[in-house]
Amino acid sequence: MAESCDRVVEAVEALRASGHRVEPDAEFEHWQVDGNLITSGKLMAPALRLGLMDGPVRLQ
């Protein structure tokens, strides 16, 4: 669980550093990213899509 929380924090910091507006709800379960409401679990998607953070590494 701590690792997923770290990834959420990483995504928030990366998005904010690149000029995006990122605000949590009171329970930190949903986030407004540039006016779009998304869940914490999907918060990394915009950061990954924009190349602001690395995705998961797959072992071969």
CSV table of N, CA, C and O in Angstrom, one decimal:
chain,number,residue,atom,x,y,z
A,1,MET,N,0.8,-1.2,0.0
A,1,MET,CA,0.0,0.0,0.0
A,1,MET,C,0.9,1.3,0.0
A,1,MET,O,0.5,2.2,-0.7
A,2,ALA,N,1.9,1.2,0.7
A,2,ALA,CA,2.8,2.4,0.8
A,2,ALA,C,3.4,2.7,-0.6
A,2,ALA,O,3.5,3.9,-0.9
A,3,GLU,N,3.7,1.7,-1.3
A,3,GLU,CA,4.3,2.0,-2.7
A,3,GLU,C,3.3,2.7,-3.6
A,3,GLU,O,3.6,3.6,-4.3
A,4,SER,N,2.0,2.3,-3.5
A,4,SER,CA,1.0,3.0,-4.3
A,4,SER,C,0.8,4.4,-3.9
A,4,SER,O,0.6,5.3,-4.7
A,5,CYS,N,0.9,4.6,-2.6
A,5,CYS,CA,0.8,6.0,-2.0
A,5,CYS,C,1.9,6.8,-2.5
A,5,CYS,O,1.8,8.0,-2.9
A,6,ASP,N,3.1,6.3,-2.5
A,6,ASP,CA,4.3,7.0,-3.0
A,6,ASP,C,4.1,7.3,-4.5
A,6,ASP,O,4.5,8.4,-4.9
A,7,ARG,N,3.6,6.4,-5.3
A,7,ARG,CA,3.4,6.7,-6.7
A,7,ARG,C,2.3,7.8,-6.9
A,7,ARG,O,2.5,8.6,-7.8
A,8,VAL,N,1.3,7.8,-6.1
A,8,VAL,CA,0.3,8.9,-6.2
A,8,VAL,C,1.0,10.3,-5.9
A,8,VAL,O,0.8,11.2,-6.6
A,9,VAL,N,1.8,10.3,-4.8
A,9,VAL,CA,2.5,11.5,-4.5
A,9,VAL,C,3.4,11.9,-5.6
A,9,VAL,O,3.5,13.1,-6.0
A,10,GLU,N,4.1,11.0,-6.2
A,10,GLU,CA,5.0,11.2,-7.3
A,10,GLU,C,4.3,11.8,-8.5
A,10,GLU,O,4.7,12.8,-9.1
A,11,ALA,N,3.1,11.3,-8.8
A,11,ALA,CA,2.3,11.8,-9.9
A,11,ALA,C,1.8,13.2,-9.6
A,11,ALA,O,1.8,14.0,-10.5
A,12,VAL,N,1.3,13.4,-8.4
A,12,VAL,CA,0.8,14.8,-8.0
A,12,VAL,C,2.0,15.8,-8.2
A,12,VAL,O,1.8,16.9,-8.8
A,13,GLU,N,3.1,15.5,-7.6
A,13,GLU,CA,4.3,16.4,-7.7
A,13,GLU,C,4.7,16.6,-9.2
A,13,GLU,O,5.0,17.8,-9.6
A,14,ALA,N,4.7,15.6,-10.0
A,14,ALA,CA,5.1,15.7,-11.4
A,14,ALA,C,4.1,16.6,-12.2
A,14,ALA,O,4.5,17.5,-12.9
A,15,LEU,N,2.8,16.3,-11.9
A,15,LEU,CA,1.8,17.1,-12.6
A,15,LEU,C,1.9,18.6,-12.2
A,15,LEU,O,1.8,19.5,-13.1
A,16,ARG,N,1.9,18.8,-10.9
A,16,ARG,CA,2.0,20.2,-10.4
A,16,ARG,C,3.2,20.9,-10.9
A,16,ARG,O,3.2,22.1,-11.3
A,17,ALA,N,4.4,20.2,-11.0
A,17,ALA,CA,5.6,20.9,-11.4
A,17,ALA,C,5.6,21.2,-12.9
A,17,ALA,O,6.3,22.2,-13.3
A,18,SER,N,4.8,20.5,-13.6
A,18,SER,CA,4.6,20.9,-15.1
A,18,SER,C,3.5,21.8,-15.4
A,18,SER,O,3.1,22.0,-16.5
A,19,GLY,N,2.9,22.4,-14.3
A,19,GLY,CA,1.9,23.4,-14.5
A,19,GLY,C,0.5,23.0,-14.5
A,19,GLY,O,-0.4,23.8,-14.7
A,20,HIS,N,0.2,21.8,-14.1
A,20,HIS,CA,-1.2,21.3,-14.1
A,20,HIS,C,-1.8,21.6,-12.7
A,20,HIS,O,-1.1,21.6,-11.7
A,21,ARG,N,-3.1,21.8,-12.6
A,21,ARG,CA,-3.8,22.0,-11.4
A,21,ARG,C,-4.3,20.7,-10.9
A,21,ARG,O,-5.0,20.0,-11.6
A,22,VAL,N,-3.8,20.3,-9.7
A,22,VAL,CA,-4.2,19.0,-9.1
A,22,VAL,C,-4.6,19.2,-7.7
A,22,VAL,O,-3.9,19.7,-6.8
A,23,GLU,N,-5.9,18.9,-7.4
A,23,GLU,CA,-6.5,19.1,-6.1
A,23,GLU,C,-7.2,17.8,-5.6
A,23,GLU,O,-8.0,17.3,-6.4
A,24,PRO,N,-7.0,17.4,-4.4
A,24,PRO,CA,-7.7,16.2,-3.8
A,24,PRO,C,-9.0,16.6,-3.2
A,24,PRO,O,-9.3,17.7,-2.9
A,25,ASP,N,-9.9,15.6,-3.1
A,25,ASP,CA,-11.1,15.8,-2.3
A,25,ASP,C,-10.7,15.6,-0.8
A,25,ASP,O,-9.6,15.4,-0.5
A,26,ALA,N,-11.7,15.7,0.1
A,26,ALA,CA,-11.4,15.6,1.5
A,26,ALA,C,-10.8,14.3,1.9
A,26,ALA,O,-10.0,14.3,2.9
A,27,GLU,N,-11.2,13.2,1.3
A,27,GLU,CA,-10.6,11.9,1.7
A,27,GLU,C,-9.4,11.4,0.8
A,27,GLU,O,-9.0,10.3,1.0
A,28,PHE,N,-9.0,12.3,-0.1
A,28,PHE,CA,-7.9,11.9,-1.0
A,28,PHE,C,-8.2,10.7,-1.9
A,28,PHE,O,-7.3,10.0,-2.2
A,29,GLU,N,-9.5,10.4,-2.1
A,29,GLU,CA,-9.9,9.3,-3.0
A,29,GLU,C,-10.1,9.7,-4.4
A,29,GLU,O,-9.9,8.9,-5.3
A,30,HIS,N,-10.5,11.0,-4.6
A,30,HIS,CA,-10.7,11.5,-6.0
A,30,HIS,C,-9.9,12.8,-6.1
A,30,HIS,O,-9.6,13.5,-5.1
A,31,TRP,N,-9.4,13.1,-7.3
A,31,TRP,CA,-8.6,14.2,-7.6
A,31,TRP,C,-9.2,15.0,-8.8
A,31,TRP,O,-9.6,14.4,-9.7
A,32,GLN,N,-9.1,16.3,-8.7
A,32,GLN,CA,-9.4,17.2,-9.9
A,32,GLN,C,-8.0,17.5,-10.5
A,32,GLN,O,-7.1,18.0,-9.9
A,33,VAL,N,-7.9,17.0,-11.8
A,33,VAL,CA,-6.7,17.3,-12.6
A,33,VAL,C,-7.2,18.2,-13.7
A,33,VAL,O,-7.9,17.7,-14.6
A,34,ASP,N,-6.8,19.5,-13.7
A,34,ASP,CA,-7.2,20.4,-14.7
A,34,ASP,C,-8.7,20.4,-14.9
A,34,ASP,O,-9.2,20.4,-16.1
A,35,GLY,N,-9.5,20.2,-13.9
A,35,GLY,CA,-10.9,20.2,-13.9
A,35,GLY,C,-11.6,18.9,-14.2
A,35,GLY,O,-12.8,18.8,-14.2
A,36,ASN,N,-10.8,17.8,-14.4
A,36,ASN,CA,-11.3,16.5,-14.6
A,36,ASN,C,-11.2,15.7,-13.3
A,36,ASN,O,-10.1,15.6,-12.8
A,37,LEU,N,-12.3,15.1,-12.9
A,37,LEU,CA,-12.4,14.3,-11.7
A,37,LEU,C,-11.9,12.8,-12.0
A,37,LEU,O,-12.4,12.2,-12.9
A,38,ILE,N,-10.9,12.4,-11.3
A,38,ILE,CA,-10.4,11.0,-11.4
A,38,ILE,C,-10.1,10.4,-10.1
A,38,ILE,O,-9.9,11.1,-9.1
A,39,THR,N,-10.0,9.1,-10.0
A,39,THR,CA,-9.7,8.4,-8.7
A,39,THR,C,-8.2,8.4,-8.5
A,39,THR,O,-7.4,8.6,-9.4
A,40,SER,N,-7.9,8.1,-7.3
A,40,SER,CA,-6.4,8.0,-6.9
A,40,SER,C,-5.7,7.0,-7.7
A,40,SER,O,-4.6,7.1,-8.1
A,41,GLY,N,-6.4,5.9,-8.0
A,41,GLY,CA,-5.8,4.8,-8.7
A,41,GLY,C,-5.5,5.1,-10.2
A,41,GLY,O,-4.6,4.5,-10.8
A,42,LYS,N,-6.2,6.1,-10.7
A,42,LYS,CA,-6.0,6.5,-12.1
A,42,LYS,C,-5.2,7.8,-12.2
A,42,LYS,O,-5.0,8.3,-13.3
A,43,LEU,N,-4.7,8.3,-11.1
A,43,LEU,CA,-4.0,9.6,-11.1
A,43,LEU,C,-2.7,9.5,-11.8
A,43,LEU,O,-2.2,10.5,-12.4
A,44,MET,N,-2.1,8.3,-11.8
A,44,MET,CA,-0.8,8.2,-12.5
A,44,MET,C,-0.9,8.2,-14.0
A,44,MET,O,0.0,8.6,-14.7
A,45,ALA,N,-2.1,7.9,-14.6
A,45,ALA,CA,-2.3,7.8,-16.0
A,45,ALA,C,-1.9,9.2,-16.7
A,45,ALA,O,-1.1,9.1,-17.7
A,46,PRO,N,-2.4,10.3,-16.3
A,46,PRO,CA,-2.0,11.5,-17.0
A,46,PRO,C,-0.5,11.8,-16.9
A,46,PRO,O,0.1,12.3,-17.9
A,47,ALA,N,0.1,11.5,-15.8
A,47,ALA,CA,1.5,11.8,-15.6
A,47,ALA,C,2.3,10.8,-16.5
A,47,ALA,O,3.3,11.2,-17.1
A,48,LEU,N,1.9,9.6,-16.6
A,48,LEU,CA,2.6,8.6,-17.5
A,48,LEU,C,2.4,9.0,-18.9
A,48,LEU,O,3.4,9.0,-19.7
A,49,ARG,N,1.2,9.4,-19.3
A,49,ARG,CA,0.9,9.8,-20.7
A,49,ARG,C,1.7,11.0,-21.1
A,49,ARG,O,2.1,11.1,-22.3
A,50,LEU,N,1.9,11.9,-20.2
A,50,LEU,CA,2.7,13.1,-20.5
A,50,LEU,C,4.2,12.9,-20.4
A,50,LEU,O,4.9,13.8,-20.7
A,51,GLY,N,4.6,11.7,-20.0
A,51,GLY,CA,6.0,11.4,-19.9
A,51,GLY,C,6.7,12.1,-18.7
A,51,GLY,O,7.9,12.3,-18.6
A,52,LEU,N,5.8,12.4,-17.7
A,52,LEU,CA,6.4,13.0,-16.5
A,52,LEU,C,6.9,12.1,-15.4
A,52,LEU,O,7.6,12.5,-14.5
A,53,MET,N,6.6,10.8,-15.6
A,53,MET,CA,7.1,9.8,-14.7
A,53,MET,C,7.2,8.5,-15.4
A,53,MET,O,6.5,8.3,-16.4
A,54,ASP,N,8.0,7.6,-14.9
A,54,ASP,CA,8.2,6.3,-15.5
A,54,ASP,C,7.1,5.3,-15.1
A,54,ASP,O,6.6,5.3,-14.0
A,55,GLY,N,6.8,4.4,-16.0
A,55,GLY,CA,5.8,3.4,-15.8
A,55,GLY,C,6.4,2.2,-15.1
A,55,GLY,O,7.6,2.2,-14.8
A,56,PRO,N,5.6,1.2,-14.8
A,56,PRO,CA,6.1,0.0,-14.1
A,56,PRO,C,7.1,-0.7,-15.0
A,56,PRO,O,6.9,-0.7,-16.2
A,57,VAL,N,8.0,-1.3,-14.4
A,57,VAL,CA,9.1,-2.1,-15.1
A,57,VAL,C,8.7,-3.5,-15.2
A,57,VAL,O,8.3,-4.1,-14.2
A,58,ARG,N,8.7,-4.1,-16.4
A,58,ARG,CA,8.4,-5.5,-16.5
A,58,ARG,C,9.7,-6.3,-16.6
A,58,ARG,O,10.5,-6.0,-17.4
A,59,LEU,N,9.7,-7.4,-15.8
A,59,LEU,CA,10.8,-8.3,-15.9
A,59,LEU,C,10.7,-9.2,-17.0
A,59,LEU,O,9.6,-9.7,-17.3
A,60,GLN,N,11.8,-9.5,-17.7
A,60,GLN,CA,11.7,-10.4,-18.9
A,60,GLN,C,12.3,-11.7,-18.5
A,60,GLN,O,13.2,-11.9,-17.8
